[in-house]
Backbone as CSV, one residue per row, in Angstrom:
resi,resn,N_x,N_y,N_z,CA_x,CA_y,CA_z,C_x,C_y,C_z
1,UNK,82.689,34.163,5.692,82.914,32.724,5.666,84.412,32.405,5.715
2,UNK,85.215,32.953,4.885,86.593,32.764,5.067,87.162,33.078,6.343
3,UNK,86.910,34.463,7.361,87.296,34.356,8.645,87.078,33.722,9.435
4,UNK,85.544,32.547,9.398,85.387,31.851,10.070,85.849,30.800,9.763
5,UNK,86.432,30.355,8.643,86.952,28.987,8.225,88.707,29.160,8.867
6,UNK,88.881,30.451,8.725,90.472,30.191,9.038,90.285,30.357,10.926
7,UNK,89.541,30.146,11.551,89.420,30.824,12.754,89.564,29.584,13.599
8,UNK,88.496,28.658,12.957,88.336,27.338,12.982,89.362,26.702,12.822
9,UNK,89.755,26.962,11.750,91.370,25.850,11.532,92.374,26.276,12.646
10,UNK,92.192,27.282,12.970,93.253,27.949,13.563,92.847,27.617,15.247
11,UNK,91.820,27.070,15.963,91.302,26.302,16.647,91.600,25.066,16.661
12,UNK,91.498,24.352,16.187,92.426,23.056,15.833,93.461,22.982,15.672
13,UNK,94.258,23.983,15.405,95.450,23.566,15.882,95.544,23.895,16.850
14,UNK,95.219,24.889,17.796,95.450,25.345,19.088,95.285,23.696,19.974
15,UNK,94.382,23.049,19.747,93.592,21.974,20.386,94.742,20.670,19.993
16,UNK,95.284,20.749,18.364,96.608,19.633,18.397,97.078,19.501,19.597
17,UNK,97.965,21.135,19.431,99.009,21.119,20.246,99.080,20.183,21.494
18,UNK,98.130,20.054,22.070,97.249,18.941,23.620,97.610,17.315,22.693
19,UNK,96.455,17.566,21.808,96.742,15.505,21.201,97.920,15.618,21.055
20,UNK,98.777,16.239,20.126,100.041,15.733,19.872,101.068,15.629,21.183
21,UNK,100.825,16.633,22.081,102.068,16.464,23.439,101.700,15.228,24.077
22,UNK,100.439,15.057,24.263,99.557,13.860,24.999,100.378,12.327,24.724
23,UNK,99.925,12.397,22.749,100.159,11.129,22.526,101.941,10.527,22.284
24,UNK,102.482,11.681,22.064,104.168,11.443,22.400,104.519,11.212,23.496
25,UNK,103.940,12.216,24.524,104.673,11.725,25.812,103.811,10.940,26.953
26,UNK,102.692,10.371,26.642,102.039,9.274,27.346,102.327,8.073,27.119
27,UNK,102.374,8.332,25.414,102.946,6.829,24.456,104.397,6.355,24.632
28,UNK,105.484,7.633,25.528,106.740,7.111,25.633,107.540,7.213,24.510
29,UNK,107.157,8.225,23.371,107.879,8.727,22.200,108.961,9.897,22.188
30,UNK,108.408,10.179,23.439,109.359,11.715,24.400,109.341,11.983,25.335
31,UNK,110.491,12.166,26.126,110.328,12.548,27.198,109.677,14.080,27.301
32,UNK,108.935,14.486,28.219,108.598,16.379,27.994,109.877,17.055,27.732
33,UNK,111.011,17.154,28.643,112.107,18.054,27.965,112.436,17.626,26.656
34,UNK,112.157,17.178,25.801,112.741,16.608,24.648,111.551,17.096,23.936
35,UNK,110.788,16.976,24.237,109.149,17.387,23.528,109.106,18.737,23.346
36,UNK,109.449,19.431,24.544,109.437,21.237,24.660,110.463,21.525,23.625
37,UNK,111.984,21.191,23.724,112.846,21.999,22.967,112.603,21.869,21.607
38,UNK,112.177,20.281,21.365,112.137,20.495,19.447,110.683,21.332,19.383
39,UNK,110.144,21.202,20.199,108.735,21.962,19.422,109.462,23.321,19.238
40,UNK,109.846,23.823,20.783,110.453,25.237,20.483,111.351,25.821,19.434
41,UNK,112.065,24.451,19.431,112.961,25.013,17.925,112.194,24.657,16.462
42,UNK,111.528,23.866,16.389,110.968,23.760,15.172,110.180,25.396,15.052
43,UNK,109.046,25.618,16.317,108.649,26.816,16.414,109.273,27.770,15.706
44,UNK,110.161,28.359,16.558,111.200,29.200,16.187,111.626,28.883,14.774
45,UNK,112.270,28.271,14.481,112.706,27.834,12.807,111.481,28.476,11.893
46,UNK,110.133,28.088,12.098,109.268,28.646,11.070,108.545,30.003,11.143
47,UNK,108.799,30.550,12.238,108.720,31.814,12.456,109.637,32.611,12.478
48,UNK,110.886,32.452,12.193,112.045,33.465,11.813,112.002,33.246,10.061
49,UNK,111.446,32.076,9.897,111.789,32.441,7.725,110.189,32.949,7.996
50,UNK,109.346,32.803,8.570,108.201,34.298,8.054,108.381,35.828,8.482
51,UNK,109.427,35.809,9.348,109.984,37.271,9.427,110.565,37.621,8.108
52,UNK,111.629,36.463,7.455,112.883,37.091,6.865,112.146,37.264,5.358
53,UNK,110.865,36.372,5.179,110.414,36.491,3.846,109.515,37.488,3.938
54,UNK,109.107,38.491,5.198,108.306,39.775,5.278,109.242,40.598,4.975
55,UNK,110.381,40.962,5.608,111.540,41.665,5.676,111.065,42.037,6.690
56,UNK,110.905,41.587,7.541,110.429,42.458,9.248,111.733,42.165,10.287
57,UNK,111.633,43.132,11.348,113.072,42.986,11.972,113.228,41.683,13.291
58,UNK,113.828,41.295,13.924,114.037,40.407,14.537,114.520,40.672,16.075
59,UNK,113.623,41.720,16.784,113.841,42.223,17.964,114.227,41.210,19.366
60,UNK,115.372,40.818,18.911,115.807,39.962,20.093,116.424,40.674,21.374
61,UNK,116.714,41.349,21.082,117.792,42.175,22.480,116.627,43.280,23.093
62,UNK,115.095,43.136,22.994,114.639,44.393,23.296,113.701,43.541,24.847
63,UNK,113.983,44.678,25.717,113.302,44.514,27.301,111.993,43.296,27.297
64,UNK,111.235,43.603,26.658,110.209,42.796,26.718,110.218,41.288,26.311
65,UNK,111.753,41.199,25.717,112.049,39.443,25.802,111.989,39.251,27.265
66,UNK,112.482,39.742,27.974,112.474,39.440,29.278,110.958,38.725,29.762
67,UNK,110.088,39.159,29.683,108.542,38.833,30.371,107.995,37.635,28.914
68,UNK,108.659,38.167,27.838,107.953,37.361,26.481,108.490,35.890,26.741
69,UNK,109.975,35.576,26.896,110.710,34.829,26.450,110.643,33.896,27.543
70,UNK,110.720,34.466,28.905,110.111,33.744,30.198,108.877,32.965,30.381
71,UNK,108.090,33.888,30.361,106.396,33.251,30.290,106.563,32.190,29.438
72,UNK,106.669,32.722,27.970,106.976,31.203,27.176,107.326,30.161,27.522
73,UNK,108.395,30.202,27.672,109.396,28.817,28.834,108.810,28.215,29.696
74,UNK,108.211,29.004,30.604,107.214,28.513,31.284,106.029,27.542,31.121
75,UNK,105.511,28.234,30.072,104.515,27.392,29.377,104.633,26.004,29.100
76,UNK,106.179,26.423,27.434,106.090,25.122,26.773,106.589,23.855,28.344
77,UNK,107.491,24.374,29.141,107.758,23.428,29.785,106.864,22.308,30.611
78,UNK,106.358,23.361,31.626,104.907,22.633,32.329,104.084,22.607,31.776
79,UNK,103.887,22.696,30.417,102.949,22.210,29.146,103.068,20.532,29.284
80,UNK,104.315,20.148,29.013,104.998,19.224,28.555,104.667,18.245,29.166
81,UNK,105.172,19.051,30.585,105.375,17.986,32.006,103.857,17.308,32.369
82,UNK,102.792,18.250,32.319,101.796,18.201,33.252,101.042,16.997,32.048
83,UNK,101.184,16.521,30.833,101.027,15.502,29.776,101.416,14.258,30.263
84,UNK,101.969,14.155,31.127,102.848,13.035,31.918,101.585,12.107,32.627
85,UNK,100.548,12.736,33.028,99.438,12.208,33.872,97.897,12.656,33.479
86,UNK,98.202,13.877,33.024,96.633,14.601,32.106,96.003,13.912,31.404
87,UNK,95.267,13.726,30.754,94.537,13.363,29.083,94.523,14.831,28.699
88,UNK,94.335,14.725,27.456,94.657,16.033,26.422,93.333,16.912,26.562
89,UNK,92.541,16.053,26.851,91.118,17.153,26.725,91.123,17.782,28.730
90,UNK,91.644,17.100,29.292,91.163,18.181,30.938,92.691,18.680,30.753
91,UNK,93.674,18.305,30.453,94.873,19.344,30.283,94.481,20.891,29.583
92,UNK,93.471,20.826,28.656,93.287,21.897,27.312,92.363,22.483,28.515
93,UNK,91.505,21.994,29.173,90.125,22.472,29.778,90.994,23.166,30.999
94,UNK,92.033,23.034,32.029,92.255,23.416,32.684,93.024,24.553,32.118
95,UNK,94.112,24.628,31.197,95.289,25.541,30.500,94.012,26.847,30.012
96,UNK,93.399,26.475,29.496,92.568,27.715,28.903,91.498,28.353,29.999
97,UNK,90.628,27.440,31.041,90.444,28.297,32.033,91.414,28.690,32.772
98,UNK,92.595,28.534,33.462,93.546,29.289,33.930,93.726,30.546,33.298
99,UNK,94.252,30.442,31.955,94.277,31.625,31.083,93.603,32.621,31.211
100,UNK,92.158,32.009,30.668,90.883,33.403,31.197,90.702,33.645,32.057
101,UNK,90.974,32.973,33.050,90.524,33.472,34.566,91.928,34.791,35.160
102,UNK,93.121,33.781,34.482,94.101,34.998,35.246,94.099,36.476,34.083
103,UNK,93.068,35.887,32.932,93.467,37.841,32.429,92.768,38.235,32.619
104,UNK,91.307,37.772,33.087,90.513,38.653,33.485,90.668,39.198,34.669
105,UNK,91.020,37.852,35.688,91.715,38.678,37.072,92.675,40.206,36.543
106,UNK,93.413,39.824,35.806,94.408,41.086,35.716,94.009,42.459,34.994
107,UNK,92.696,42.121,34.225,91.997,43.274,33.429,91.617,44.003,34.288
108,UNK,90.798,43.177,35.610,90.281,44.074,36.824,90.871,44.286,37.356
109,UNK,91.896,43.945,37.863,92.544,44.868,38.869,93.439,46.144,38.285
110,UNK,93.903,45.889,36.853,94.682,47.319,36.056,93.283,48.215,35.698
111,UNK,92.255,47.793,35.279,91.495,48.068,34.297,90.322,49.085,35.521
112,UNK,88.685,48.961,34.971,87.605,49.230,35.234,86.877,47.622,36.002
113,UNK,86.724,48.717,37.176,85.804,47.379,38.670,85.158,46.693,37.294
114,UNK,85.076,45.085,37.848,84.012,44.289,37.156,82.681,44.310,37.364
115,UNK,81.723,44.085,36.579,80.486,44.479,36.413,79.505,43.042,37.135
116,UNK,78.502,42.895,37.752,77.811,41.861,38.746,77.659,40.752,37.463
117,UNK,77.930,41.189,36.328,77.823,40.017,35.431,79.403,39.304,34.866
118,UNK,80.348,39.989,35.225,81.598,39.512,35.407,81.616,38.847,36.303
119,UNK,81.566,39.222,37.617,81.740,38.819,39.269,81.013,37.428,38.926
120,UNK,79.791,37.208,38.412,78.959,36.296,37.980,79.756,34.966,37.832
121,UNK,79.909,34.961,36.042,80.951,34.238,35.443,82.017,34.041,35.777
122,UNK,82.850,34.360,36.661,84.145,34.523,37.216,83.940,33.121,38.059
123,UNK,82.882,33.101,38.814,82.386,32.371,40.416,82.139,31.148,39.120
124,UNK,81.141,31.659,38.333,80.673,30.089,37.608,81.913,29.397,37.334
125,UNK,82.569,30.151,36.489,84.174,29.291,35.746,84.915,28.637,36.997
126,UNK,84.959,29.316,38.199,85.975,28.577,39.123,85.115,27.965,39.926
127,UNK,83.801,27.783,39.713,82.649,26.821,40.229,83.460,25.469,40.068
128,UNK,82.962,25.565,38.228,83.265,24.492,37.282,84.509,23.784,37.473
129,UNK,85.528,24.749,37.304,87.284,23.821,37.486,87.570,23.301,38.854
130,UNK,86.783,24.004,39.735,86.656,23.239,41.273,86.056,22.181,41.483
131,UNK,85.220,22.034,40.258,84.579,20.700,40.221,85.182,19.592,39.526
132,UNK,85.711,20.030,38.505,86.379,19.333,37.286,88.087,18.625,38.580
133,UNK,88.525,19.623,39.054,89.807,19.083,40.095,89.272,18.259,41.108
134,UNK,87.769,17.978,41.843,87.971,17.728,43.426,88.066,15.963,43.030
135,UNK,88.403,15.384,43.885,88.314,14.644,43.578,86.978,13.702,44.164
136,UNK,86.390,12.584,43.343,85.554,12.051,44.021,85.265,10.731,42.728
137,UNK,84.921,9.588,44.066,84.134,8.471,43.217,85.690,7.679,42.447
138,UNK,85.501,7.121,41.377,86.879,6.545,40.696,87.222,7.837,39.849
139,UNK,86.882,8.880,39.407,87.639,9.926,38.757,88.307,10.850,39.641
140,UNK,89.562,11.026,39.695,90.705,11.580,40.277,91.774,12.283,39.334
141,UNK,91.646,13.365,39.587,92.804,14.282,38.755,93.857,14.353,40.020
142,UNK,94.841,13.867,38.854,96.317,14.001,39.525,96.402,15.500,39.608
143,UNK,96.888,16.081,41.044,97.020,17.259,41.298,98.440,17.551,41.166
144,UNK,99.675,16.779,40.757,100.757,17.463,40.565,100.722,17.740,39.085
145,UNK,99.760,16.866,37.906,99.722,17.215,36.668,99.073,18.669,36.511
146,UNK,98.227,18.639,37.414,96.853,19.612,37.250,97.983,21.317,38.024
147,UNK,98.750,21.128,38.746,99.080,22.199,38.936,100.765,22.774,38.380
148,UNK,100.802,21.798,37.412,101.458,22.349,36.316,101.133,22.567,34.888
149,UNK,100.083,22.280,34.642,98.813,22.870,33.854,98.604,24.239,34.439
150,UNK,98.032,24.029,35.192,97.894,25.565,36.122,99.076,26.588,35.973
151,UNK,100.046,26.132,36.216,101.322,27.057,35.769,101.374,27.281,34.197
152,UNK,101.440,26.168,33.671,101.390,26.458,31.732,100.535,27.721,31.530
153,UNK,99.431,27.450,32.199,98.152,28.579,32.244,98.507,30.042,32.462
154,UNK,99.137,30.115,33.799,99.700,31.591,34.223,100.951,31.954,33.505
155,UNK,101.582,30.646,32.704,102.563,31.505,31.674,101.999,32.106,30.476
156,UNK,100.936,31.086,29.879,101.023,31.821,28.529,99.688,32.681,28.869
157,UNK,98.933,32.999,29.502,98.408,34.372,30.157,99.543,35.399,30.358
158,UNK,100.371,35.534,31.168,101.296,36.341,31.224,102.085,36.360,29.953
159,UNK,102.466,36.015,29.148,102.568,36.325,27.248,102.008,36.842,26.588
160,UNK,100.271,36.030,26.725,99.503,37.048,26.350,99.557,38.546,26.304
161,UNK,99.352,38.879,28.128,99.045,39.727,28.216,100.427,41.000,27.973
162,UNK,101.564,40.175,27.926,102.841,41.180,27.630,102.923,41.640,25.854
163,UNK,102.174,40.482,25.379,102.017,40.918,23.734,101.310,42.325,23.201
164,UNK,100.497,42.092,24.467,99.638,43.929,23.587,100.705,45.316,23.915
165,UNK,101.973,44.722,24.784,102.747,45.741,24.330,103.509,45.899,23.368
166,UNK,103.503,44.881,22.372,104.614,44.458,20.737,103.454,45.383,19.875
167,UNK,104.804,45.966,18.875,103.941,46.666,17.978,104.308,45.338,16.674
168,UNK,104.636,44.698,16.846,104.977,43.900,15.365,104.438,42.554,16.402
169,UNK,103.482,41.985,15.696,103.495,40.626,17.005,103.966,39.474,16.357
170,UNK,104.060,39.179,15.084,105.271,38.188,14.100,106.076,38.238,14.670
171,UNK,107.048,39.499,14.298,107.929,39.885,14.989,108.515,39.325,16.402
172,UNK,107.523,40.047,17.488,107.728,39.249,18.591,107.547,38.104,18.643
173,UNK,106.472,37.600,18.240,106.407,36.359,18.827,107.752,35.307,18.091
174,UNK,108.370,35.341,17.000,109.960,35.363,16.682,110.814,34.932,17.593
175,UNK,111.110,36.558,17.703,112.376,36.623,18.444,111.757,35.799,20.242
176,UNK,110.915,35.970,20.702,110.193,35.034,22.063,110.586,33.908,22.094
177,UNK,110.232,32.859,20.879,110.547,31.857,20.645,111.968,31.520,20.056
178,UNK,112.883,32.174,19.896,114.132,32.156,19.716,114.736,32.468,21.177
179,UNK,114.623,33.396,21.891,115.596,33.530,23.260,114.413,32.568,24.142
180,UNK,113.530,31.383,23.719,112.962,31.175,25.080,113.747,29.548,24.703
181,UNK,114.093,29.211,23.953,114.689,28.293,23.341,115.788,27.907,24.574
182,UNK,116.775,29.024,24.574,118.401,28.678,25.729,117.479,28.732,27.143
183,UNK,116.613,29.421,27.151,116.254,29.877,28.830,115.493,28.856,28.940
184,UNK,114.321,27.830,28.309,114.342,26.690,28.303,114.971,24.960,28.762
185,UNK,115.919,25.256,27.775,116.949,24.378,27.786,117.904,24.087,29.328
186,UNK,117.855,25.853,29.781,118.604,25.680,30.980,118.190,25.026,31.888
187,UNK,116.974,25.526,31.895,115.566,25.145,33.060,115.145,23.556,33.093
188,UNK,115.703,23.004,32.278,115.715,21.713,31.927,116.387,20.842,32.422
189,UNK,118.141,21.553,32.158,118.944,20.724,32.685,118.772,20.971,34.429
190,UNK,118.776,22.315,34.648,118.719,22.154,35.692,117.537,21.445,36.653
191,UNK,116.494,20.990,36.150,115.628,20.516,36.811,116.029,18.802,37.138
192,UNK,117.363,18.084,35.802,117.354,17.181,35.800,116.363,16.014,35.056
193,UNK,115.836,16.883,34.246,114.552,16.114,33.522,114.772,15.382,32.163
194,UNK,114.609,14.013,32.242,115.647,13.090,31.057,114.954,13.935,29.337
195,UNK,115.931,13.757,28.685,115.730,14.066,27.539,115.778,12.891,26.285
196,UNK,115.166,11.652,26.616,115.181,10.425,25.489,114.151,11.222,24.637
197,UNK,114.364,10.690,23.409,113.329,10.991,22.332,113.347,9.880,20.952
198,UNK,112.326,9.466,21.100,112.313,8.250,19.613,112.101,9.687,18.309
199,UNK,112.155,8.727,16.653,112.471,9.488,15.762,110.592,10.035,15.693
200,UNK,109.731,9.041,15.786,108.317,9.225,15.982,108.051,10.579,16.918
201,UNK,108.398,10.826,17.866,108.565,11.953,18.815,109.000,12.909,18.524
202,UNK,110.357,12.955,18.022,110.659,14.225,17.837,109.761,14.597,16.163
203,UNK,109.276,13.693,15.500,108.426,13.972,14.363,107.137,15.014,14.943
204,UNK,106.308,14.368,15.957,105.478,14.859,16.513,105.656,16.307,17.066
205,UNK,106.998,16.150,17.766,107.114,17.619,18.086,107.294,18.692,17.336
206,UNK,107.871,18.412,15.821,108.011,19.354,14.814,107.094,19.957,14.091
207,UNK,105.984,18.720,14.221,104.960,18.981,13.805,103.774,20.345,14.878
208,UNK,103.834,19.837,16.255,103.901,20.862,17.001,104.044,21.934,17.063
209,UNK,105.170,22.155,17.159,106.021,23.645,16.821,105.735,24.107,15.762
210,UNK,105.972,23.434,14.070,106.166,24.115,13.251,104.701,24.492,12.902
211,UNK,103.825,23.645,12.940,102.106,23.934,12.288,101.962,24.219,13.273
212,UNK,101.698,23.366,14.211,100.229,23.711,14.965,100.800,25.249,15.888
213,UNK,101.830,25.075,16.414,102.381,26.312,17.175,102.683,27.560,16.315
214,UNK,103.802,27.615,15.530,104.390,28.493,14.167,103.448,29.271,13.514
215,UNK,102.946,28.313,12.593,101.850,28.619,11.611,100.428,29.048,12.435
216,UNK,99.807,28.357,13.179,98.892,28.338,13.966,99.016,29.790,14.694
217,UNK,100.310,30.418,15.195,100.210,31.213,16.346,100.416,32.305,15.044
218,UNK,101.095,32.404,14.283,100.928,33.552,13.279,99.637,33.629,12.433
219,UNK,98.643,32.785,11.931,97.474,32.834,11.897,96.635,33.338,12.229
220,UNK,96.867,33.345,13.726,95.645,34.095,14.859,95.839,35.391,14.950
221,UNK,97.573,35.497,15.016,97.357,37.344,15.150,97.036,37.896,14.111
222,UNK,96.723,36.960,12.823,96.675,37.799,11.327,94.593,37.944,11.722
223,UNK,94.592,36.847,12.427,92.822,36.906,12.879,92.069,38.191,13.709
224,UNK,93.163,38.138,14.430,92.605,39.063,15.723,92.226,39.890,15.658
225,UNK,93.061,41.490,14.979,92.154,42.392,14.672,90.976,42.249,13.711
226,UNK,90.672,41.401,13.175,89.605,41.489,12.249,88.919,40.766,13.210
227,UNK,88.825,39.871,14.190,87.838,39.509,15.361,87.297,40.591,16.353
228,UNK,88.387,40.774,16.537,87.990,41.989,17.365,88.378,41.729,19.043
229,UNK,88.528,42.040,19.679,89.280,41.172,21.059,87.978,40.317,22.014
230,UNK,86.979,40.764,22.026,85.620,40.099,22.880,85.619,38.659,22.099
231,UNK,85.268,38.981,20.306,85.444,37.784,19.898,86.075,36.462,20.087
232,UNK,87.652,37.421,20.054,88.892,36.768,19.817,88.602,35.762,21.339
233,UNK,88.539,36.673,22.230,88.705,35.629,23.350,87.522,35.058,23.702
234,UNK,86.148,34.772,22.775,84.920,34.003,23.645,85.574,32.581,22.110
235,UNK,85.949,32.963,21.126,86.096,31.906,20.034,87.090,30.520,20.771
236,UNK,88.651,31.111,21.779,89.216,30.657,22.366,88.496,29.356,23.169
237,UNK,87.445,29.450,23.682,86.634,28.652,24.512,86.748,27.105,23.275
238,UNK,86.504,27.378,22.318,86.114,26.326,21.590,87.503,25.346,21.684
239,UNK,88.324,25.573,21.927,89.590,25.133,21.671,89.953,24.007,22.716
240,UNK,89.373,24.128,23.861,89.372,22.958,24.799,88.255,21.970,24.721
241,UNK,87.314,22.524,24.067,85.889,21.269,23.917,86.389,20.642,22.548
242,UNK,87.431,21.377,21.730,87.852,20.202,20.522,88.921,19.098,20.870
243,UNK,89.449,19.620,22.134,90.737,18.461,22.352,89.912,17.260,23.268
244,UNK,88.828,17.921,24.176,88.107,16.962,24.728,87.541,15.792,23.557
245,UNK,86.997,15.943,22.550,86.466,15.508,21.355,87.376,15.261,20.895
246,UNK,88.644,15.139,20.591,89.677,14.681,20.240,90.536,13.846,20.880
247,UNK,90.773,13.989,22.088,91.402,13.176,23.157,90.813,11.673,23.482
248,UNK,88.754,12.063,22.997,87.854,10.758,23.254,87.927,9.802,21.972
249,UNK,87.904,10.770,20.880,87.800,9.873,19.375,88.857,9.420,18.915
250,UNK,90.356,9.790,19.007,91.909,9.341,18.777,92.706,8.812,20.053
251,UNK,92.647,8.923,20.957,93.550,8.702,21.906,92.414,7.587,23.011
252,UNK,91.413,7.263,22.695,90.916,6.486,23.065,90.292,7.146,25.059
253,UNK,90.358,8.456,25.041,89.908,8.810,26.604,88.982,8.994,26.694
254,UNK,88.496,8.794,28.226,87.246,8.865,28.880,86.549,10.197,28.882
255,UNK,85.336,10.111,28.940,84.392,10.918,29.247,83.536,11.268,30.522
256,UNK,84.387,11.067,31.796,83.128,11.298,32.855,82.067,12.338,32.365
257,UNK,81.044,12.040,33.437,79.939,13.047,33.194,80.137,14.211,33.892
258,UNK,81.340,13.989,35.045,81.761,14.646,35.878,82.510,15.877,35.093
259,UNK,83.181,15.539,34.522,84.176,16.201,33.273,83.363,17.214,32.305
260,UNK,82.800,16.368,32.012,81.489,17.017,30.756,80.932,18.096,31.392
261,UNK,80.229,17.862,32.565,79.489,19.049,32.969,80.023,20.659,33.658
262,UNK,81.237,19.653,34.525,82.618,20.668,34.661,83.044,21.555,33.893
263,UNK,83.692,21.161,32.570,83.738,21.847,31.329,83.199,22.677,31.051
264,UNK,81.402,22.590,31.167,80.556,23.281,30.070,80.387,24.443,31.493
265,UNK,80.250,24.443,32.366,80.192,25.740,33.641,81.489,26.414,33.574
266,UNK,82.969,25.505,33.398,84.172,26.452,33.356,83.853,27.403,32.361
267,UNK,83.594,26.686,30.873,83.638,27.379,29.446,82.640,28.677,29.686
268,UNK,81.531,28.020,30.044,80.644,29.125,30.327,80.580,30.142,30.958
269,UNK,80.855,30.098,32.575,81.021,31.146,33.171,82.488,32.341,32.650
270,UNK,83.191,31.557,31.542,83.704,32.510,31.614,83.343,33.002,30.299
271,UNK,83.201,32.945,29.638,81.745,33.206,28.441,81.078,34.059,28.876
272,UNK,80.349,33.932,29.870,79.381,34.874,30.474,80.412,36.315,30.726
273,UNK,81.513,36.156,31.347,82.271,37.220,31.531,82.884,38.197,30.653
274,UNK,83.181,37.746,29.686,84.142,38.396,28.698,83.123,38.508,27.725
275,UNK,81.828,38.592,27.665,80.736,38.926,26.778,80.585,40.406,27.165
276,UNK,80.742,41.099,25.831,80.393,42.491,26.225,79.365,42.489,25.360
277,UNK,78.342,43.852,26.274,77.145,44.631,25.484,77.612,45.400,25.200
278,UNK,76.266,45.202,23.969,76.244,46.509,22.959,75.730,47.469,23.109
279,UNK,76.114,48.817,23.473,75.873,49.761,23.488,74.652,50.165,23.180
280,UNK,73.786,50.780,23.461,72.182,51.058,23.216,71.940,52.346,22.204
């Protein structure tokens, strides 16, 4: 009961992270570059005092910032951006099928051929988000939001998947969020992307970073091995049907049926995929 209560909480915040970017930077409380860096630094801020109160080390100068600290950047940025036109619940629904779809893409091609019940779920999930994107009727997904979602997606997949090489993942995930902070920032200016922020906004973003991101992302890895990794990643699914349910009951968004049913074939087919049997 307790792993499932903290698993849950720890789901909800994954699912904040969406309401809170949503309602700052739709509401005009932040601009996204202004949204990304304080989250990142609040981030960072509460995950370097849970290093220093472990006594764990602070591997900033080691190779794998390179792929850690990047991907990140990536993320929080076109996280940010793609909030500009999204609602929080098809932003969450697209970011997390991207995710599963590109690690499973990448499991198979490093890993063992996929099985006719992978191949399966694979087709269902990109059934679903092909449905959830086309456009038709008065529901229309903005495709420049939707394909920087899509990018958020292939960053923090590519994080993901660079984490199972950290032997300390506190640790890393730390020092990540400390060097993704400047490489961020750069990517910012250079894009030219305004940085206004009301005091409400940058509140939101701290809150961001420090719980729902910070706390939230050190949570899960304290979860994971005791989930087990099949778990870990079919529990993930839940995390976009709470922002959908959240995005409708606080932020006042719609529900196509179009959406709804989209959803439940993305979630699913990839459900279907990353379900392993049990051994006989």
């Amino acid at each position: 009961m307790q792993v499932f209560l903290l698993t849950t909480l720890t789901m909800v915040a994954f699912a904040a992270n969406s309401i809170l970017n949503r309602f700052a930077v739709a509401g005009n409380l932040a601009d996204p570059g202004a949204f990304a860096l304080v989250r990142l630094f609040a981030g960072a801020a509460m995950l370097v005092c849970l290093v220093l109160w472990q006594h764990k080390p602070l591997p900033l100068y080691h190779r794998l910032r390179i792929v850690g600290a990047g991907s990140l950047s990536l993320y929080m940025v076109a996280f940010s951006l793609a909030y500009l036109s999204l609602d929080a619940g098809l932003g969450a629904l697209i970011l997390f099928g991207v995710v599963q779809i590109t690690m499973f893409g990448w499991t198979t091609i490093s890993g063992a051929p996929p099985t006719g019940r992978q191949i399966l779920g694979a087709l269902v999930a990109f059934a679903g988000l092909t449905w959830i994107l086309w456009p038709a009727g008065d529901v229309r997904v903005d495709l420049i939001g939707a394909g920087l979602m899509a990018l958020a997606g292939l960053g923090w997949a590519a994080y993901t998947l660079a984490g199972r090489l950290e032997t300390d993942a506190l640790s890393a995930t730390s020092a990540n969020f400390v060097m993704a902070l400047p490489v961020s920032a750069a990517a910012i200016l250079m894009l030219g992307i305004s940085l206004a922020l009301t005091w409400e906004g940058a509140a939101l973003a701290m809150i961001s970073g420090a719980v729902t991101s910070g706390l939230g992302y050190a949570l899960w890895y304290r979860l994971v091995p005791r989930l087990g990794s099949a778990r870990a990643a079919t529990v993930q699914l839940s995390a976009p049907a709470i922002a959908v349910l959240a995005g409708v009951l606080l932020l006042g968004e719609a529900l196509p049926l179009r959406l709804l049913l989209g959803g439940v074939l993305l979630l699913g087919g990839i459900a279907l995929s990353i379900r392993q049997t049990p051994p006989r």
